Amino acid sequence: MSPTLGAGATRTVGTPKIDLNSDLGEGSTMAQMARDRAILSVVSSANIACGFHAGDTETMSETVRNASEYGVTVGAHVSYYDREGFGRRELNISTAKLKSDLAYQIGALKAITTLNGTTVSYIKPHGALYNRIAYDDTQARAVVETIATIDSRLVLLTLPGSVAMQVAQELGICAIAEGFADRAYTDDGRLVPRTIPGSVITDPDEVVQRALQMARDGTVTSSDGKVLRLDARSICLHSDTDGAAALSQQIRLALEFAGITVTSFIPTC
């Protein structure tokens, strides 16, 4: 029997539906924006950088407009204020500071979506903050409490079995379990740190097969070959992974060929 990564908003076994998301708006060059647009033509949810690890008002606005054009659900990709480290450095900041930083980012994207006739539907922490709230009750609680205060209808996208998911359940916030097609897992269900070789998976066949395994079987195989119960309702492919635009298209085609519908986890939870 496979180890479980935790309960929560669990995918119903046999239901041929999955969300496909990507971290977008993290670069402003023409090539990066073209890549993001190509990915938006494929995914069902877009995690848009809110300026703290990457992005600015111009990239946020263009990504929101493109997401709206393709009917893609918009989420706020919030992070520590760490542009130099791309939000991948763990920061020990006060709860008050973290809450204020989160509110600033969510508020900014909410205003931009309103300006463009759409809305923010969910929150996905980025990088070090995402990993931190998987085990740190204090910072997980700060994230979830901020969501509850700003708009309790917002959904939290997080690692299955994380402390953040447990806190969300406690505070009545909808939490959706997420899997990563292009990231390696440890035997305890955490993401392998990016400092370790092989932590990012770029082989197209492997990435596609991992996405199919997550969507079809509700499992993921760790770096050491252990099959872990995942029950993810959303699958992420990072836009900065080599060949991300082509990979996203291959994943979607493979999922649809397998009879799995790619659709946002909004509005149901």
Short mmCIF file of C-alpha atoms in Angstrom, two decimals:
data_model
loop_
_atom_site.label_atom_id
_atom_site.label_comp_id
_atom_site.label_asym_id
_atom_site.label_seq_id
_atom_site.Cartn_x
_atom_site.Cartn_y
_atom_site.Cartn_z
CA MET A 1 0.00 0.00 0.00
CA SER A 2 1.36 3.44 -0.90
CA PRO A 3 2.24 6.00 1.78
CA THR A 4 -0.16 8.92 1.84
CA LEU A 5 0.80 12.58 1.62
CA GLY A 6 -2.27 13.71 3.49
CA ALA A 7 -5.96 14.33 3.24
CA GLY A 8 -7.79 17.47 2.25
CA ALA A 9 -9.65 18.35 -0.90
CA THR A 10 -8.98 14.88 -2.31
CA ARG A 11 -9.45 14.01 -5.94
CA THR A 12 -12.19 11.46 -6.38
CA VAL A 13 -10.62 8.29 -7.76
CA GLY A 14 -11.80 7.68 -11.30
CA THR A 15 -12.89 11.25 -11.97
CA PRO A 16 -11.28 12.16 -15.34
CA LYS A 17 -10.54 15.80 -14.50
CA ILE A 18 -7.39 17.65 -13.45
CA ASP A 19 -6.24 21.26 -13.24
CA LEU A 20 -3.00 22.23 -14.98
CA ASN A 21 -1.24 25.30 -13.60
CA SER A 22 1.96 27.23 -14.23
CA ASP A 23 3.92 30.05 -12.55
CA LEU A 24 3.74 33.00 -14.94
CA GLY A 25 4.56 36.70 -15.23
CA GLU A 26 8.05 36.12 -13.86
CA GLY A 27 9.92 37.70 -16.78
CA SER A 28 9.48 40.77 -18.96
CA THR A 29 11.54 39.98 -22.07
CA MET A 30 9.73 39.38 -25.34
CA ALA A 31 10.83 35.74 -25.29
CA GLN A 32 9.55 35.21 -21.74
CA MET A 33 6.22 36.85 -22.47
CA ALA A 34 5.83 34.81 -25.68
CA ARG A 35 6.59 31.64 -23.70
CA ASP A 36 4.01 32.60 -21.06
CA ARG A 37 1.38 33.26 -23.73
CA ALA A 38 2.04 29.83 -25.25
CA ILE A 39 1.65 28.21 -21.84
CA LEU A 40 -1.57 30.16 -21.20
CA SER A 41 -3.05 28.62 -24.34
CA VAL A 42 -2.68 25.21 -22.65
CA VAL A 43 -3.10 25.50 -18.85
CA SER A 44 -6.31 26.04 -16.90
CA SER A 45 -4.85 28.10 -14.02
CA ALA A 46 -2.16 30.81 -13.93
CA ASN A 47 -0.12 31.63 -10.83
CA ILE A 48 0.86 35.24 -11.51
CA ALA A 49 3.92 36.76 -9.82
CA CYS A 50 2.96 39.80 -7.75
CA GLY A 51 6.21 41.75 -7.76
CA PHE A 52 7.97 40.39 -4.68
CA HIS A 53 10.07 37.64 -6.27
CA ALA A 54 9.47 38.68 -9.87
CA GLY A 55 7.07 40.65 -12.03
CA ASP A 56 5.82 44.22 -12.02
CA THR A 57 2.64 46.09 -12.90
CA GLU A 58 3.28 45.73 -16.63
CA THR A 59 3.90 41.97 -16.59
CA MET A 60 1.03 41.43 -14.16
CA SER A 61 -1.36 43.37 -16.39
CA GLU A 62 -0.32 41.65 -19.62
CA THR A 63 -0.44 38.19 -18.04
CA VAL A 64 -3.88 38.88 -16.59
CA ARG A 65 -5.16 40.08 -19.97
CA ASN A 66 -3.76 37.02 -21.73
CA ALA A 67 -5.18 34.70 -19.08
CA SER A 68 -8.58 36.31 -19.51
CA GLU A 69 -8.38 35.93 -23.29
CA TYR A 70 -7.75 32.19 -22.95
CA GLY A 71 -10.30 31.69 -20.15
CA VAL A 72 -7.61 30.76 -17.63
CA THR A 73 -8.28 31.10 -13.89
CA VAL A 74 -6.03 33.66 -12.16
CA GLY A 75 -4.19 33.07 -8.89
CA ALA A 76 -1.81 35.28 -6.89
CA HIS A 77 1.70 33.81 -6.75
CA VAL A 78 2.85 35.41 -3.49
CA SER A 79 6.31 35.18 -1.98
CA TYR A 80 8.86 36.60 0.41
CA TYR A 81 10.23 39.97 -0.68
CA ASP A 82 13.35 38.53 -2.32
CA ARG A 83 13.84 39.60 -5.91
CA GLU A 84 17.59 38.98 -5.72
CA GLY A 85 17.05 35.36 -4.70
CA PHE A 86 13.92 34.90 -6.84
CA GLY A 87 11.95 34.10 -3.68
CA ARG A 88 13.85 30.86 -3.19
CA ARG A 89 15.65 31.91 0.00
CA GLU A 90 13.92 31.18 3.30
CA LEU A 91 13.41 34.35 5.35
CA ASN A 92 12.71 34.55 9.06
CA ILE A 93 10.36 37.50 9.25
CA SER A 94 7.71 38.43 11.78
CA THR A 95 4.13 37.28 11.39
CA ALA A 96 3.01 40.91 11.07
CA LYS A 97 5.54 41.55 8.29
CA LEU A 98 4.57 38.38 6.43
CA LYS A 99 0.88 39.22 6.62
CA SER A 100 1.47 42.77 5.39
CA ASP A 101 3.61 41.55 2.50
CA LEU A 102 0.97 39.01 1.50
CA ALA A 103 -1.83 41.58 1.70
CA TYR A 104 0.17 43.97 -0.47
CA GLN A 105 0.70 41.36 -3.18
CA ILE A 106 -2.85 40.01 -3.16
CA GLY A 107 -4.26 43.53 -3.16
CA ALA A 108 -2.12 44.55 -6.11
CA LEU A 109 -3.20 41.62 -8.26
CA LYS A 110 -6.82 42.01 -7.20
CA ALA A 111 -6.76 45.63 -8.38
CA ILE A 112 -5.19 44.69 -11.72
CA THR A 113 -7.69 41.89 -12.34
CA THR A 114 -10.57 44.25 -11.53
CA LEU A 115 -9.15 46.76 -14.00
CA ASN A 116 -9.18 44.01 -16.63
CA GLY A 117 -12.64 42.63 -15.90
CA THR A 118 -11.64 39.43 -14.11
CA THR A 119 -10.76 38.32 -10.57
CA VAL A 120 -8.24 36.53 -8.36
CA SER A 121 -9.61 33.10 -7.44
CA TYR A 122 -6.81 31.48 -5.47
CA ILE A 123 -3.46 31.95 -3.74
CA LYS A 124 -0.33 29.92 -4.37
CA PRO A 125 2.78 30.77 -2.34
CA HIS A 126 6.06 30.68 -4.25
CA GLY A 127 9.42 29.05 -3.67
CA ALA A 128 10.79 29.17 -0.15
CA LEU A 129 7.48 30.34 1.32
CA TYR A 130 5.64 27.44 -0.34
CA ASN A 131 8.09 24.96 1.15
CA ARG A 132 8.17 26.70 4.54
CA ILE A 133 4.42 26.52 5.14
CA ALA A 134 4.51 22.80 4.46
CA TYR A 135 6.01 22.31 7.94
CA ASP A 136 6.05 25.66 9.80
CA ASP A 137 2.82 26.24 11.71
CA THR A 138 3.53 29.91 12.44
CA GLN A 139 4.08 30.97 8.85
CA ALA A 140 1.39 28.61 7.54
CA ARG A 141 -1.09 30.18 9.94
CA ALA A 142 -0.03 33.67 8.85
CA VAL A 143 -0.69 32.80 5.21
CA VAL A 144 -4.08 31.21 5.84
CA GLU A 145 -5.21 33.90 8.28
CA THR A 146 -4.35 36.57 5.71
CA ILE A 147 -6.43 34.77 3.09
CA ALA A 148 -9.32 34.40 5.53
CA THR A 149 -9.21 38.10 6.39
CA ILE A 150 -8.89 39.44 2.85
CA ASP A 151 -11.37 37.10 1.16
CA SER A 152 -12.40 33.76 2.64
CA ARG A 153 -13.59 32.63 -0.80
CA LEU A 154 -9.99 32.49 -2.03
CA VAL A 155 -8.60 28.98 -2.42
CA LEU A 156 -5.14 27.94 -1.23
CA LEU A 157 -3.04 25.83 -3.60
CA THR A 158 -0.52 23.87 -1.54
CA LEU A 159 1.46 20.67 -1.06
CA PRO A 160 -0.76 17.73 0.02
CA GLY A 161 -0.33 16.82 3.67
CA SER A 162 1.22 20.20 4.43
CA VAL A 163 0.71 22.10 7.67
CA ALA A 164 -0.84 24.85 5.56
CA MET A 165 -3.53 22.46 4.35
CA GLN A 166 -4.28 21.42 7.93
CA VAL A 167 -4.55 25.05 9.07
CA ALA A 168 -6.79 25.87 6.09
CA GLN A 169 -9.16 23.07 7.07
CA GLU A 170 -9.18 24.36 10.65
CA LEU A 171 -10.01 27.92 9.56
CA GLY A 172 -12.54 26.96 6.90
CA ILE A 173 -10.44 27.92 3.88
CA CYS A 174 -10.64 25.69 0.82
CA ALA A 175 -7.27 24.05 0.13
CA ILE A 176 -6.38 22.18 -3.05
CA ALA A 177 -3.59 19.60 -3.18
CA GLU A 178 -1.01 20.14 -5.91
CA GLY A 179 1.54 17.91 -7.62
CA PHE A 180 4.60 18.88 -9.68
CA ALA A 181 5.28 17.20 -12.99
CA ASP A 182 8.77 18.69 -13.29
CA ARG A 183 10.03 18.36 -9.71
CA ALA A 184 11.51 15.39 -7.87
CA TYR A 185 10.04 14.20 -4.55
CA THR A 186 11.62 12.84 -1.39
CA ASP A 187 10.29 9.68 0.24
CA ASP A 188 8.30 11.79 2.74
CA GLY A 189 6.50 13.68 -0.01
CA ARG A 190 8.45 16.92 0.03
CA LEU A 191 10.08 18.50 -2.99
CA VAL A 192 13.76 17.73 -3.45
CA PRO A 193 15.68 21.01 -2.86
CA ARG A 194 16.74 22.74 -6.06
CA THR A 195 20.35 22.69 -4.86
CA ILE A 196 20.40 18.92 -5.38
CA PRO A 197 21.11 17.60 -8.91
CA GLY A 198 18.04 16.03 -10.49
CA SER A 199 15.58 18.11 -8.45
CA VAL A 200 14.16 19.61 -11.67
CA ILE A 201 12.99 17.10 -14.27
CA THR A 202 13.25 18.19 -17.89
CA ASP A 203 13.07 14.94 -19.88
CA PRO A 204 9.80 15.31 -21.85
CA ASP A 205 8.80 11.66 -21.63
CA GLU A 206 9.39 11.54 -17.88
CA VAL A 207 7.53 14.80 -17.24
CA VAL A 208 4.53 13.63 -19.26
CA GLN A 209 4.46 10.21 -17.60
CA ARG A 210 4.61 11.81 -14.15
CA ALA A 211 1.67 14.06 -15.01
CA LEU A 212 -0.32 11.06 -16.23
CA GLN A 213 0.54 9.11 -13.08
CA MET A 214 -0.64 11.98 -10.88
CA ALA A 215 -3.87 12.53 -12.80
CA ARG A 216 -4.77 8.90 -13.48
CA ASP A 217 -3.45 7.06 -10.43
CA GLY A 218 -3.27 9.78 -7.77
CA THR A 219 0.35 8.85 -7.03
CA VAL A 220 3.89 10.07 -7.60
CA THR A 221 7.17 8.16 -7.54
CA SER A 222 9.93 9.56 -5.33
CA SER A 223 13.57 9.89 -6.38
CA ASP A 224 14.28 6.60 -4.59
CA GLY A 225 11.47 4.78 -6.38
CA LYS A 226 8.84 4.82 -3.64
CA VAL A 227 5.25 5.23 -4.85
CA LEU A 228 3.49 7.87 -2.78
CA ARG A 229 -0.24 8.58 -2.61
CA LEU A 230 -0.70 12.16 -3.87
CA ASP A 231 -4.37 12.74 -4.69
CA ALA A 232 -3.59 16.07 -6.34
CA ARG A 233 -6.34 18.06 -8.01
CA SER A 234 -3.86 20.31 -9.77
CA ILE A 235 -0.56 19.67 -11.57
CA CYS A 236 2.11 22.35 -11.89
CA LEU A 237 4.69 22.82 -14.62
CA HIS A 238 7.12 25.69 -13.91
CA SER A 239 7.44 28.21 -16.74
CA ASP A 240 11.20 28.50 -16.16
CA THR A 241 11.79 24.77 -16.66
CA ASP A 242 13.68 24.20 -19.92
CA GLY A 243 11.23 23.76 -22.78
CA ALA A 244 8.22 24.60 -20.62
CA ALA A 245 5.98 25.77 -23.47
CA ALA A 246 6.42 22.54 -25.41
CA LEU A 247 6.21 20.45 -22.23
CA SER A 248 2.90 22.03 -21.26
CA GLN A 249 1.45 21.21 -24.67
CA GLN A 250 2.70 17.62 -24.48
CA ILE A 251 1.21 17.18 -21.01
CA ARG A 252 -2.18 18.48 -22.08
CA LEU A 253 -2.27 16.33 -25.22
CA ALA A 254 -1.29 13.24 -23.21
CA LEU A 255 -3.93 13.92 -20.55
CA GLU A 256 -6.66 14.44 -23.13
CA PHE A 257 -5.58 11.35 -25.07
CA ALA A 258 -5.93 9.41 -21.80
CA GLY A 259 -9.50 10.70 -21.44
CA ILE A 260 -8.67 13.21 -18.70
CA THR A 261 -10.23 16.67 -18.99
CA VAL A 262 -8.01 19.65 -18.14
CA THR A 263 -10.13 22.13 -16.21
CA SER A 264 -9.71 24.59 -13.37
CA PHE A 265 -10.45 23.48 -9.79
CA ILE A 266 -12.53 26.66 -9.47
CA PRO A 267 -15.38 27.02 -8.57
CA THR A 268 -15.70 23.68 -6.81
CA CYS A 269 -13.50 22.74 -3.92
#
